[in-house]
C-alpha atoms as an extended CHARMM CRD file, in Angstrom:
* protein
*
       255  EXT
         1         1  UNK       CA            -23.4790000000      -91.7170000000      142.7740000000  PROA      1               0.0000000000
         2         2  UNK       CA            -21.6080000000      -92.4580000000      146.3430000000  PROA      2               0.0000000000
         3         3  UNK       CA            -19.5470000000      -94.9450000000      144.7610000000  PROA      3               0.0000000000
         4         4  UNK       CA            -18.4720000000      -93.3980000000      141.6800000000  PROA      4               0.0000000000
         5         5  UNK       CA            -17.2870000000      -90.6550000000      143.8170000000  PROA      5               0.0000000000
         6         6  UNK       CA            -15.5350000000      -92.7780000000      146.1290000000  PROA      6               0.0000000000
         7         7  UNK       CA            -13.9340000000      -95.1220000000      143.8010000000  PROA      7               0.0000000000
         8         8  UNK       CA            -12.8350000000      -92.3230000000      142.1750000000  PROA      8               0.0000000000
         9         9  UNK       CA            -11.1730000000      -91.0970000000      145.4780000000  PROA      9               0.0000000000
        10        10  UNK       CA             -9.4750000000      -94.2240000000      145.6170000000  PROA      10              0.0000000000
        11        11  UNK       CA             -8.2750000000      -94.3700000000      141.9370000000  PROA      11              0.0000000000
        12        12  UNK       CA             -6.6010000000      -90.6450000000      142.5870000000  PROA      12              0.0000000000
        13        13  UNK       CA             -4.6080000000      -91.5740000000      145.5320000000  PROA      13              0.0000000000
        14        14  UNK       CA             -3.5950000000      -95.3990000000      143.8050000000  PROA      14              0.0000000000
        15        15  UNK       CA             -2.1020000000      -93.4010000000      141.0050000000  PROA      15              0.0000000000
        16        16  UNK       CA             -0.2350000000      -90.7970000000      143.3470000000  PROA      16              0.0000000000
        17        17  UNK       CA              1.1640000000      -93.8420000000      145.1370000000  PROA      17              0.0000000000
        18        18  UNK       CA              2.1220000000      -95.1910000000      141.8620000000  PROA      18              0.0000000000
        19        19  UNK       CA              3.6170000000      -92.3050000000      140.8600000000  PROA      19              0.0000000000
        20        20  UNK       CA              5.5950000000      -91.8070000000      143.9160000000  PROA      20              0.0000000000
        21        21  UNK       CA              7.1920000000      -95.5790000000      143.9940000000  PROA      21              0.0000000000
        22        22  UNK       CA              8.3940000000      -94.5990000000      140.5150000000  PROA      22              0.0000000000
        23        23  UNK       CA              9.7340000000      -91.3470000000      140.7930000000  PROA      23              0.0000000000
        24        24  UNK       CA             11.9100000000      -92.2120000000      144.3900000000  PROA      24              0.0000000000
        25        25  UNK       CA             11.8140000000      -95.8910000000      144.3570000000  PROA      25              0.0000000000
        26        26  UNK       CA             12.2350000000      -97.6380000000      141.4960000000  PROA      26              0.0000000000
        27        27  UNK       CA             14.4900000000      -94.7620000000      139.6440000000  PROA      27              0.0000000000
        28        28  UNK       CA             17.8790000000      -95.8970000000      139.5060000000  PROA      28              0.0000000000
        29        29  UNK       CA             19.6300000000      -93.1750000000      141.3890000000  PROA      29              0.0000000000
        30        30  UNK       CA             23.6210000000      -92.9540000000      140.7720000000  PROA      30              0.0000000000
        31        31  UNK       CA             25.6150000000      -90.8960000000      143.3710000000  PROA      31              0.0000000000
        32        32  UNK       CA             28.8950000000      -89.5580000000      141.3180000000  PROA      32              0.0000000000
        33        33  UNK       CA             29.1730000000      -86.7930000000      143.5080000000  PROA      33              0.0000000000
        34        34  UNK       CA             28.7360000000      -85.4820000000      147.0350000000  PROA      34              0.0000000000
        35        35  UNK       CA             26.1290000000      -82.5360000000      145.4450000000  PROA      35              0.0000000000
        36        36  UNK       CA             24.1570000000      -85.7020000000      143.8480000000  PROA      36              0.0000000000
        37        37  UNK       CA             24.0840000000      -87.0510000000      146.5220000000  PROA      37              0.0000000000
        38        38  UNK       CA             23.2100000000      -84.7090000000      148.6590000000  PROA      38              0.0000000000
        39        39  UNK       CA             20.4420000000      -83.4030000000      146.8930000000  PROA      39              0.0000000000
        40        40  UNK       CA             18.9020000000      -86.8140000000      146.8580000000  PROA      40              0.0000000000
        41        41  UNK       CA             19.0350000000      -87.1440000000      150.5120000000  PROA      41              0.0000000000
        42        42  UNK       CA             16.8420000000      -84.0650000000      150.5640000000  PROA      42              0.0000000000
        43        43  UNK       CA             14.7790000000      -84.8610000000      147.7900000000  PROA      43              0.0000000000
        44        44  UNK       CA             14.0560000000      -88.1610000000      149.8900000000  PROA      44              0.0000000000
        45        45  UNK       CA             13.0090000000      -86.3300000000      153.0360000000  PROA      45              0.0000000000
        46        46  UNK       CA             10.6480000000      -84.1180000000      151.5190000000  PROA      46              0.0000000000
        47        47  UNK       CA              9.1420000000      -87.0560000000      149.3290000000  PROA      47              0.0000000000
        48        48  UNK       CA              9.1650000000      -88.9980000000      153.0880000000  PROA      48              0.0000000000
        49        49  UNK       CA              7.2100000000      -85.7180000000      154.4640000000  PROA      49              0.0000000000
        50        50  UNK       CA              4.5630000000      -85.0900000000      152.0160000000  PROA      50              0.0000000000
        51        51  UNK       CA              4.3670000000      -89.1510000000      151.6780000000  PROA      51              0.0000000000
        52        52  UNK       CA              2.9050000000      -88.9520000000      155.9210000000  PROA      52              0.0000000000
        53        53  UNK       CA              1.1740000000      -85.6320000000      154.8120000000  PROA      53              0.0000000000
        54        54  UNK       CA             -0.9340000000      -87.5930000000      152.9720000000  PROA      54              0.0000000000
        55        55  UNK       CA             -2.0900000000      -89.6640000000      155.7870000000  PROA      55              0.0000000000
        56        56  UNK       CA             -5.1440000000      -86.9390000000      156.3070000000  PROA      56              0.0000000000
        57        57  UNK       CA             -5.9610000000      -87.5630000000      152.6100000000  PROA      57              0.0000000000
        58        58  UNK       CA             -5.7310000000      -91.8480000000      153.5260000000  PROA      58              0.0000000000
        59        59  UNK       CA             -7.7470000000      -91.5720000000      156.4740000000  PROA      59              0.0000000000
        60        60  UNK       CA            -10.6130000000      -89.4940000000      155.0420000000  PROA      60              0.0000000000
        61        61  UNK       CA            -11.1200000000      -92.0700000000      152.4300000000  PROA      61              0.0000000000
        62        62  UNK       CA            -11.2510000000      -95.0500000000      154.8060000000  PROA      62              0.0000000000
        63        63  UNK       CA            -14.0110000000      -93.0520000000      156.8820000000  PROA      63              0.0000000000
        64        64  UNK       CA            -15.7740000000      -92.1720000000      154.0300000000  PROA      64              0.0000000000
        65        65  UNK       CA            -15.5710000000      -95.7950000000      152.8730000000  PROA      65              0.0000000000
        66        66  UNK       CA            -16.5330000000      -97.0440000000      156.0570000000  PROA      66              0.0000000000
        67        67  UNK       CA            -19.6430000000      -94.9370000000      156.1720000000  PROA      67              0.0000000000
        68        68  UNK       CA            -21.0620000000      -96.0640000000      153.0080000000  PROA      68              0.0000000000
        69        69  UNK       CA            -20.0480000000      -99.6420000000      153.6160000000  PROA      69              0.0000000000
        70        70  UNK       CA            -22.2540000000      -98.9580000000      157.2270000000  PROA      70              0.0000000000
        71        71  UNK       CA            -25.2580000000      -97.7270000000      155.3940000000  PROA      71              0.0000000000
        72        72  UNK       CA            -25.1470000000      -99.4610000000      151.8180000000  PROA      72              0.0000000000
        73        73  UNK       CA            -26.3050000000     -102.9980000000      150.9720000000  PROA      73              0.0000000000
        74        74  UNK       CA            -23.9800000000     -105.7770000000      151.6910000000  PROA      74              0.0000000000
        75        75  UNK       CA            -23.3500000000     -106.4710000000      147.5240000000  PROA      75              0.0000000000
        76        76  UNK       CA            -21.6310000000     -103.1000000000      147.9500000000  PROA      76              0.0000000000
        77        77  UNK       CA            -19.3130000000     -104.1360000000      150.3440000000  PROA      77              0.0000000000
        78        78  UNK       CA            -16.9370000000     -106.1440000000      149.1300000000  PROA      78              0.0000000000
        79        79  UNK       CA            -15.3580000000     -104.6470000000      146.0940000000  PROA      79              0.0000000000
        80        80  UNK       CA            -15.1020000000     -101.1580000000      147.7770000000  PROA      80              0.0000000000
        81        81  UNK       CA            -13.5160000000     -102.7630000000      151.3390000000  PROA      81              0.0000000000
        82        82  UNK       CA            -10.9040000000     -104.6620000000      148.9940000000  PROA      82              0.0000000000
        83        83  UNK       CA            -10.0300000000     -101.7790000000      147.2080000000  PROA      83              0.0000000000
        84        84  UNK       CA             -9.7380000000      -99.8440000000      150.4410000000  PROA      84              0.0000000000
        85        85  UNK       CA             -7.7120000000     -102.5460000000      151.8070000000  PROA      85              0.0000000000
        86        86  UNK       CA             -5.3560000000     -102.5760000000      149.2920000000  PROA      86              0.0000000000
        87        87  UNK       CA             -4.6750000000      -98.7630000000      149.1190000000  PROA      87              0.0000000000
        88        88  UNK       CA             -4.2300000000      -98.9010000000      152.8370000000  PROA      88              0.0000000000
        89        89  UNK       CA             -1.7500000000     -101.3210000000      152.6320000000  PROA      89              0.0000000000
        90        90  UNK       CA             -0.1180000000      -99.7490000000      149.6540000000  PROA      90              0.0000000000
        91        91  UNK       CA              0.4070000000      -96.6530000000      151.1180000000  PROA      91              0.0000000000
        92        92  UNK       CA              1.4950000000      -98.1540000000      154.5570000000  PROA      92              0.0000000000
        93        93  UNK       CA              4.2850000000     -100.0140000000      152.5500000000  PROA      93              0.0000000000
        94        94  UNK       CA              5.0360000000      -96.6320000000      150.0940000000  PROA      94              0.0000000000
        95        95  UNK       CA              5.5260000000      -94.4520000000      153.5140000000  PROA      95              0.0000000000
        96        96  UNK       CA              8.1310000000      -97.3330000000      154.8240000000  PROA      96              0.0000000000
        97        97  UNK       CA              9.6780000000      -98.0580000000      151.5720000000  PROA      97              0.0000000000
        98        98  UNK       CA             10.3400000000      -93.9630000000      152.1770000000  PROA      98              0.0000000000
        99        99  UNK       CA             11.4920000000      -93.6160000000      155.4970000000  PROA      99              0.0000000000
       100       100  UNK       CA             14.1060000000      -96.4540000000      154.6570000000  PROA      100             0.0000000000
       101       101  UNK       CA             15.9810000000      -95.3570000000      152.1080000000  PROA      101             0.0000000000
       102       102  UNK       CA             15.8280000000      -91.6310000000      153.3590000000  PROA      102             0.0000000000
       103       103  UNK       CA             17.6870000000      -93.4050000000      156.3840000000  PROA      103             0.0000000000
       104       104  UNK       CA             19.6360000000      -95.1560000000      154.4960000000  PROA      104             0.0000000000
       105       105  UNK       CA             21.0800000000      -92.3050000000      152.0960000000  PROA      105             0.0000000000
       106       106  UNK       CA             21.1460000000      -89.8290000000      155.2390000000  PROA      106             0.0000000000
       107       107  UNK       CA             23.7690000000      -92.8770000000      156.6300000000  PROA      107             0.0000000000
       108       108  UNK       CA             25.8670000000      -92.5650000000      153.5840000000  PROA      108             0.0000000000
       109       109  UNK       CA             25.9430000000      -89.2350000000      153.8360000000  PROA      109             0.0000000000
       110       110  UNK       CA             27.3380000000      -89.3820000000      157.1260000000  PROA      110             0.0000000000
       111       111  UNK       CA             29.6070000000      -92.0630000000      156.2310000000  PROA      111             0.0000000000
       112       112  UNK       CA             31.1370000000      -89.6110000000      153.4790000000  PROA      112             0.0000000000
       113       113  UNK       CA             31.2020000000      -86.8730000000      155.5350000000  PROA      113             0.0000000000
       114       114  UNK       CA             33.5070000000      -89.4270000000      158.4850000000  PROA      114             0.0000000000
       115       115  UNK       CA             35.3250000000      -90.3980000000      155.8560000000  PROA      115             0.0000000000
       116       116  UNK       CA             36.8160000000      -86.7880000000      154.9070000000  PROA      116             0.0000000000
       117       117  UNK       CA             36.7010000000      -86.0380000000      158.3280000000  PROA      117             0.0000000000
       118       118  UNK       CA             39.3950000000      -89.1160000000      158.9180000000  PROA      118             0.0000000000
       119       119  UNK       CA             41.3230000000      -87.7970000000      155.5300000000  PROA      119             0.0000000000
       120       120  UNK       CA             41.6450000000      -84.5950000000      156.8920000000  PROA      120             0.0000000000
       121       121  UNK       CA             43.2810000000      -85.6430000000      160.6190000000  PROA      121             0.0000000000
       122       122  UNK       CA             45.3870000000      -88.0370000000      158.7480000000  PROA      122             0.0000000000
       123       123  UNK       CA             46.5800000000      -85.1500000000      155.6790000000  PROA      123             0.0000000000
       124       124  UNK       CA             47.1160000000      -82.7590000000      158.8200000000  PROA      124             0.0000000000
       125       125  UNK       CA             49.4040000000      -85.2190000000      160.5980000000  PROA      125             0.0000000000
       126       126  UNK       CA             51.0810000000      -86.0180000000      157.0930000000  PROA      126             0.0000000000
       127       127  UNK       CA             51.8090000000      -82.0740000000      156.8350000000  PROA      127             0.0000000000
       128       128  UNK       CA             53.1320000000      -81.9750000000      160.2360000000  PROA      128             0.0000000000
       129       129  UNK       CA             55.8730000000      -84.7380000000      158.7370000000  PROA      129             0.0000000000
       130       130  UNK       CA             56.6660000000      -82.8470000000      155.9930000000  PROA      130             0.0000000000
       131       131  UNK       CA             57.8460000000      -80.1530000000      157.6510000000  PROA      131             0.0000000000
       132       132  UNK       CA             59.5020000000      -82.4710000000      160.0030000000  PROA      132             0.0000000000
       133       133  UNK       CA             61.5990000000      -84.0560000000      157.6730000000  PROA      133             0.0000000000
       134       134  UNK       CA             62.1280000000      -80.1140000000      156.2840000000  PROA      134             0.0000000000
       135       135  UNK       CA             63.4340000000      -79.3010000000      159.9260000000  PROA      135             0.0000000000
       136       136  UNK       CA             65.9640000000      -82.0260000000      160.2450000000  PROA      136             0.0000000000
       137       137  UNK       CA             67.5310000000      -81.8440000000      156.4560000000  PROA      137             0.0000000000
       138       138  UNK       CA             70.6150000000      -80.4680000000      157.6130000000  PROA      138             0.0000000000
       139       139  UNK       CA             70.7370000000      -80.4490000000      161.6130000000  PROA      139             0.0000000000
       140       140  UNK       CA             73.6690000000      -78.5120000000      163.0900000000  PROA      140             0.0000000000
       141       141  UNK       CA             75.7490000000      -79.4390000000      166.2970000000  PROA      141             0.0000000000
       142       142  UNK       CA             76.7890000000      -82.4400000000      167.7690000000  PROA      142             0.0000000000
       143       143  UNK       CA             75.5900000000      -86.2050000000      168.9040000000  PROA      143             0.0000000000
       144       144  UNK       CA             73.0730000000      -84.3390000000      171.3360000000  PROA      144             0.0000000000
       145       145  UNK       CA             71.6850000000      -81.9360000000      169.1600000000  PROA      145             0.0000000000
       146       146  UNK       CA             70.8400000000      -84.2870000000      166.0540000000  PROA      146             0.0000000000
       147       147  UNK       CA             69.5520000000      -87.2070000000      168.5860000000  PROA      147             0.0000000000
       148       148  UNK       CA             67.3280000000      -84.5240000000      169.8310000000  PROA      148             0.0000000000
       149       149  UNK       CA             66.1990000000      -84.1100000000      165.9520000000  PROA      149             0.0000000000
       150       150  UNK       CA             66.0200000000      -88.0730000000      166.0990000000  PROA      150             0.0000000000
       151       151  UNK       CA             63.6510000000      -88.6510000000      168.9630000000  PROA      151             0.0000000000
       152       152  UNK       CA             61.6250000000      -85.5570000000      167.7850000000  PROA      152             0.0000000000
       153       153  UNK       CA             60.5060000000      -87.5840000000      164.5480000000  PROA      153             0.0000000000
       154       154  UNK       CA             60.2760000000      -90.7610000000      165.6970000000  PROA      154             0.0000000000
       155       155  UNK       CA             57.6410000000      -89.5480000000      168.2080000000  PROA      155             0.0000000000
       156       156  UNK       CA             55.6070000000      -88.0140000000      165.2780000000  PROA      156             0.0000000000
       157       157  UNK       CA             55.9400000000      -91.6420000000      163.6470000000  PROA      157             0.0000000000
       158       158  UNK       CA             54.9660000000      -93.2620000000      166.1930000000  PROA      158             0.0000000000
       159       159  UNK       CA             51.1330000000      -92.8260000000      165.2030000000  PROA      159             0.0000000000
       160       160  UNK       CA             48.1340000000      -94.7870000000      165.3560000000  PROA      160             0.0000000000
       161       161  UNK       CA             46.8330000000      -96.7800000000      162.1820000000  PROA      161             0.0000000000
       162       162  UNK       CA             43.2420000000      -96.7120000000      163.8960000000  PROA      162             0.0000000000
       163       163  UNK       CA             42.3380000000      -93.5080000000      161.5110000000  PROA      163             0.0000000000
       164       164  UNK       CA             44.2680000000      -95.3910000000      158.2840000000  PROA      164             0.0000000000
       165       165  UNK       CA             42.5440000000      -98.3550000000      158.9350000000  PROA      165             0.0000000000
       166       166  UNK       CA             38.2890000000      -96.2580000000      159.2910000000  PROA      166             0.0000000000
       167       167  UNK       CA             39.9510000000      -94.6440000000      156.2720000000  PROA      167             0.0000000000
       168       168  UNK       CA             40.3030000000      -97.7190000000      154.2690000000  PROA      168             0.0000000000
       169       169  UNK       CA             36.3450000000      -99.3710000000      155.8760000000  PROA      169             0.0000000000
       170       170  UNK       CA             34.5990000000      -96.2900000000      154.7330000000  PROA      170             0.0000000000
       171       171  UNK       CA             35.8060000000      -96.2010000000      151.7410000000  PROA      171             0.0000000000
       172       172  UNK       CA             35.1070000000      -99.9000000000      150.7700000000  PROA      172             0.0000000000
       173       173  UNK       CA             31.5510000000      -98.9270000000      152.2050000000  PROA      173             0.0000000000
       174       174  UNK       CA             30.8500000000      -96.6590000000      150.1360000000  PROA      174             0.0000000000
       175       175  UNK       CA             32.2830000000      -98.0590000000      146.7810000000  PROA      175             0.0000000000
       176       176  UNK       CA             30.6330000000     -101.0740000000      147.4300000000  PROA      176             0.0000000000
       177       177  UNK       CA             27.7170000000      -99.4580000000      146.9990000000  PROA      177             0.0000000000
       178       178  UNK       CA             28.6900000000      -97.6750000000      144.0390000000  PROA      178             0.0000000000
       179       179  UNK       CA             28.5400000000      -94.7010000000      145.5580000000  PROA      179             0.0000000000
       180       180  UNK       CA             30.8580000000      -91.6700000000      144.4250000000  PROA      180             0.0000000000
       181       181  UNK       CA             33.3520000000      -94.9660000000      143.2190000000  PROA      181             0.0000000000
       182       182  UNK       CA             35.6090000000      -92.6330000000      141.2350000000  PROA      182             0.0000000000
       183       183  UNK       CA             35.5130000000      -89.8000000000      143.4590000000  PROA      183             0.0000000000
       184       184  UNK       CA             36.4210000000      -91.9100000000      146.1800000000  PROA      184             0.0000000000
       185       185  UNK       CA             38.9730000000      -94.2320000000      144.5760000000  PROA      185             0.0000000000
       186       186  UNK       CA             40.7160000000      -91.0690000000      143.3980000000  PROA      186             0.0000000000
       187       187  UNK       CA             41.5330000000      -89.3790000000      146.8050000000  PROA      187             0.0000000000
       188       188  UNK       CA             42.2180000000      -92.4320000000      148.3680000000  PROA      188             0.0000000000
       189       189  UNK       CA             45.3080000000      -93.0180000000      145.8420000000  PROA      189             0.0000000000
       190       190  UNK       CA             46.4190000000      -89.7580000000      146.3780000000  PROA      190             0.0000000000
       191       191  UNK       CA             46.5610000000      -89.8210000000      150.1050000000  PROA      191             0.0000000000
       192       192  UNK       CA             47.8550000000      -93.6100000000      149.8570000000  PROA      192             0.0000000000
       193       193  UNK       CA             50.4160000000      -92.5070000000      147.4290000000  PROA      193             0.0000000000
       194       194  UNK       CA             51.6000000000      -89.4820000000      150.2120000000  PROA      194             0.0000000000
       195       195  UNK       CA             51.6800000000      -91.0570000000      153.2940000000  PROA      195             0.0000000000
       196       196  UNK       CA             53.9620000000      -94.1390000000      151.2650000000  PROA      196             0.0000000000
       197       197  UNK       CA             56.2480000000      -91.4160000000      150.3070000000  PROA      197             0.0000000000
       198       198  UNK       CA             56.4420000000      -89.9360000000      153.6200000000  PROA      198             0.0000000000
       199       199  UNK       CA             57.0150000000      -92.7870000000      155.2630000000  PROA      199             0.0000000000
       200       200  UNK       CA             59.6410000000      -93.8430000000      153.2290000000  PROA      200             0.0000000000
       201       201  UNK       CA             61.1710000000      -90.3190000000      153.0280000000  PROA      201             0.0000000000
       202       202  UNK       CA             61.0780000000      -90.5250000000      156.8140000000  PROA      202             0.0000000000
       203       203  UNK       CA             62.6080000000      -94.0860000000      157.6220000000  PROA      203             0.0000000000
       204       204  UNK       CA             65.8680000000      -92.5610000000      155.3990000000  PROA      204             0.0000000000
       205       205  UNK       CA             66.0340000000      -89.5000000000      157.0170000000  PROA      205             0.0000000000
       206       206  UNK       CA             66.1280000000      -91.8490000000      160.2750000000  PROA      206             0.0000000000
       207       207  UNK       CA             69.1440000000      -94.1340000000      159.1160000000  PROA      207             0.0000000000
       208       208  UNK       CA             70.5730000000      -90.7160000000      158.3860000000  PROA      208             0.0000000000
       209       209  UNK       CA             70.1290000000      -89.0100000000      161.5170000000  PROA      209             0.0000000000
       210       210  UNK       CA             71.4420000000      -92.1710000000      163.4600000000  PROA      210             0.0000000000
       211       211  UNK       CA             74.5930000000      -92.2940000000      161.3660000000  PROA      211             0.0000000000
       212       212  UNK       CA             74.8720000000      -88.7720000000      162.0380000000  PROA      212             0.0000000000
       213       213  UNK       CA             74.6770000000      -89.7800000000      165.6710000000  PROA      213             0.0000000000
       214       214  UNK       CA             77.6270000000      -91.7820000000      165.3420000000  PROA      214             0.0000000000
       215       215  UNK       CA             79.8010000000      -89.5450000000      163.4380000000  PROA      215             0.0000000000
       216       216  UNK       CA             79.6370000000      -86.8230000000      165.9650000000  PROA      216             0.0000000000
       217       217  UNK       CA             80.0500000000      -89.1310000000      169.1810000000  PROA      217             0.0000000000
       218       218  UNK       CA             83.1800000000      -90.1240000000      166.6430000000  PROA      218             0.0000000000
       219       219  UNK       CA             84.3980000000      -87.0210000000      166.2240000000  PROA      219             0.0000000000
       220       220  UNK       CA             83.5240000000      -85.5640000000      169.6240000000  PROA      220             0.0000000000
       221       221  UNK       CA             85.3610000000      -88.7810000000      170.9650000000  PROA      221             0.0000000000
       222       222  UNK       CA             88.2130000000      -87.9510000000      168.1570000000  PROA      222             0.0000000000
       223       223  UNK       CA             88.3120000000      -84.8020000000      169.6190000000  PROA      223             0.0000000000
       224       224  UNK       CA             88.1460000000      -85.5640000000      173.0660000000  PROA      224             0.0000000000
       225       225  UNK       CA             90.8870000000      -87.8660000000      173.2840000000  PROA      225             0.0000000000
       226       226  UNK       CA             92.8420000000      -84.9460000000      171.2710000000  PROA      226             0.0000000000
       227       227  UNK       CA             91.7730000000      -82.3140000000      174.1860000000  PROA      227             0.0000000000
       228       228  UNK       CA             93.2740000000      -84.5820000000      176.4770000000  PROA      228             0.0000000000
       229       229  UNK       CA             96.2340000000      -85.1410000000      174.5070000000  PROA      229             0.0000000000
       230       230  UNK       CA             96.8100000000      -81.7490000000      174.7090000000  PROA      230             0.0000000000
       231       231  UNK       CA             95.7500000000      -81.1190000000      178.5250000000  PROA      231             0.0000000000
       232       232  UNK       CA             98.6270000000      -83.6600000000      179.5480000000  PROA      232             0.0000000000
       233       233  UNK       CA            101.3810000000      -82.0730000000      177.4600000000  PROA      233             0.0000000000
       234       234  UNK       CA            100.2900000000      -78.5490000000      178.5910000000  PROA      234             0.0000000000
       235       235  UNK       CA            100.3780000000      -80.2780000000      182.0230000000  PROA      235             0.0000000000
       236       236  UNK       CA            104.1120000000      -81.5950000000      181.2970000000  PROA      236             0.0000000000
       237       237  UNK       CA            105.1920000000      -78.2320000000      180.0040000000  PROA      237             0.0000000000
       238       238  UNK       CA            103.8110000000      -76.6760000000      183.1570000000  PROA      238             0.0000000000
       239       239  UNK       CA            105.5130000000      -79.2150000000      185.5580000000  PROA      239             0.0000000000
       240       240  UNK       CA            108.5180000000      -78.8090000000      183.5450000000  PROA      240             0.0000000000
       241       241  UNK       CA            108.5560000000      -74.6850000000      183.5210000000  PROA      241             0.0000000000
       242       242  UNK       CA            107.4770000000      -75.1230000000      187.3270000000  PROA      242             0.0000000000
       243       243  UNK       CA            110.7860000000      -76.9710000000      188.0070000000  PROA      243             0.0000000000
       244       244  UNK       CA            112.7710000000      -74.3470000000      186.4600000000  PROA      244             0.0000000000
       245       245  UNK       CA            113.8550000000      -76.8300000000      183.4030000000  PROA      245             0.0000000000
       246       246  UNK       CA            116.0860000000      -75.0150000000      181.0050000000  PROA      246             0.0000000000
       247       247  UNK       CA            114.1200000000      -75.2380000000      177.1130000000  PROA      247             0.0000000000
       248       248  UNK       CA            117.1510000000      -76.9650000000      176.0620000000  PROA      248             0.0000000000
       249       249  UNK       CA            116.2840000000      -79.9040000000      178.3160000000  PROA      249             0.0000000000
       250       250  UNK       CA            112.6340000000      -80.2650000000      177.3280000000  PROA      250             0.0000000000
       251       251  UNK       CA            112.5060000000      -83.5330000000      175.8520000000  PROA      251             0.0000000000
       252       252  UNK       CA            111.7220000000      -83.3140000000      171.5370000000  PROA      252             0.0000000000
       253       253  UNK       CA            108.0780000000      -85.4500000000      172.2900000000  PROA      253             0.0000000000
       254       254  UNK       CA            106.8140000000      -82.9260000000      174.5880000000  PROA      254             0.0000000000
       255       255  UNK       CA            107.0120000000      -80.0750000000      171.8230000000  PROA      255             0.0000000000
């Protein structure tokens, strides 16, 4: 019988539809880490590809419907064009449902994948203080030298907060969403944690380079007024030996 055989058709591909919302849609899924979640963006796009590989299956059943419904009596009609209907529509709603959250998990992907990508410019640029503030420990030479070291850091603190701040969105994306929560929570503590310390580590080595900066010019200035101390009594000895004066007359203050 026709309709046996296409009810049954119909009953085959209502269960597969059935079978697919609950296996990708209705499952809760829980993304702990980036290999889970990973492997359920895949597992999405190949449920999302044999989901439209079924369309061939969809659309031999509606012409087969429609054929009998062309040549069979009216009281056959209208039970088998509802069912029809209905699968249609399921399946229509089954291939979106699909595409969606494929899109949507291939989006969180790529939002976890910006967000180390931001962790990794901003650990870079914390290493590059580190050995900064390594560098200018114990700077040798005078008020030049150690303002040199000065400027040097404060131009590698002078940095943007643009990548702190996608840092800190991302990552309140993706927890939101319960996605790798832990994971996420975890690294962001211990890169919070660093850049605190470096920051702080660097504002003191700053206070300690500028009074460093004003020792030297103090003891270059100490020194300078010494030099010239010295050039004017070597100047009075030389005026003094130049005018013949016996070392018995050379006044006690000049020696």
């Amino acid at each position: 019988d026709k309709t046996v055989s296409l009810r049954k058709d119909l009953s085959e591909m209502h269960e597969w539809i059935t079978q697919a919302e609950e296996e990708y849609l209705e499952r809760d899924f829980e993304y702990k880490t980036p290999d889970e979640l990973q492997k359920a963006v895949e597992e999405l796009k190949r449920a999302k590809e044999e989901a439209l590989q079924k369309e061939v299956k969809v659309k031999l059943i509606t012409d087969s419907v429609n054929n009998f419904i062309a040549k069979a009596p009216p009281a056959a009609h209208e039970a088998l064009k509802k069912e029809l209907d209905v699968l249609i529509t399921s399946y229509q709603q089954l291939c979106s449902r699909l595409n969606g959250k494929w899109k949507t998990l291939e989006e969180v992907w790529a939002c976890w994948r910006e967000l180390l990508s931001y962790l990794d410019a901003e650990n870079k640029w914390l290493n590059e203080i580190e050995l900064k503030l390594k560098a200018t420990e114990n700077v040798q030479g005078g008020a030049e030298e150690i303002s040199e070291s000065l400027d040097s850091l404060e131009r590698l603190m002078r940095h943007p907060e643009d990548n702190r701040n996608q840092i800190r969105e991302l990552a309140q994306t993706l927890t939101d969403g319960g996605i790798m929560d832990e994971l996420i929570n975890e690294k962001l503590e211990r890169f919070n944690s660093r850049w605190e310390e470096l920051q702080q580590e660097a504002v003191r080595r700053q206070k300690s380079l500028e009074q460093s900066i004003q020792s030297a010019q103090e003891t270059d200035k100490t020194l300078r007024l010494i030099q010239e101390s010295l050039a004017a009594i070597d100047k009075q000895l030389t005026a003094y030996t130049a005018d013949r004066v016996d070392a018995a007359q050379v006044p006690q203050e000049a020696l």
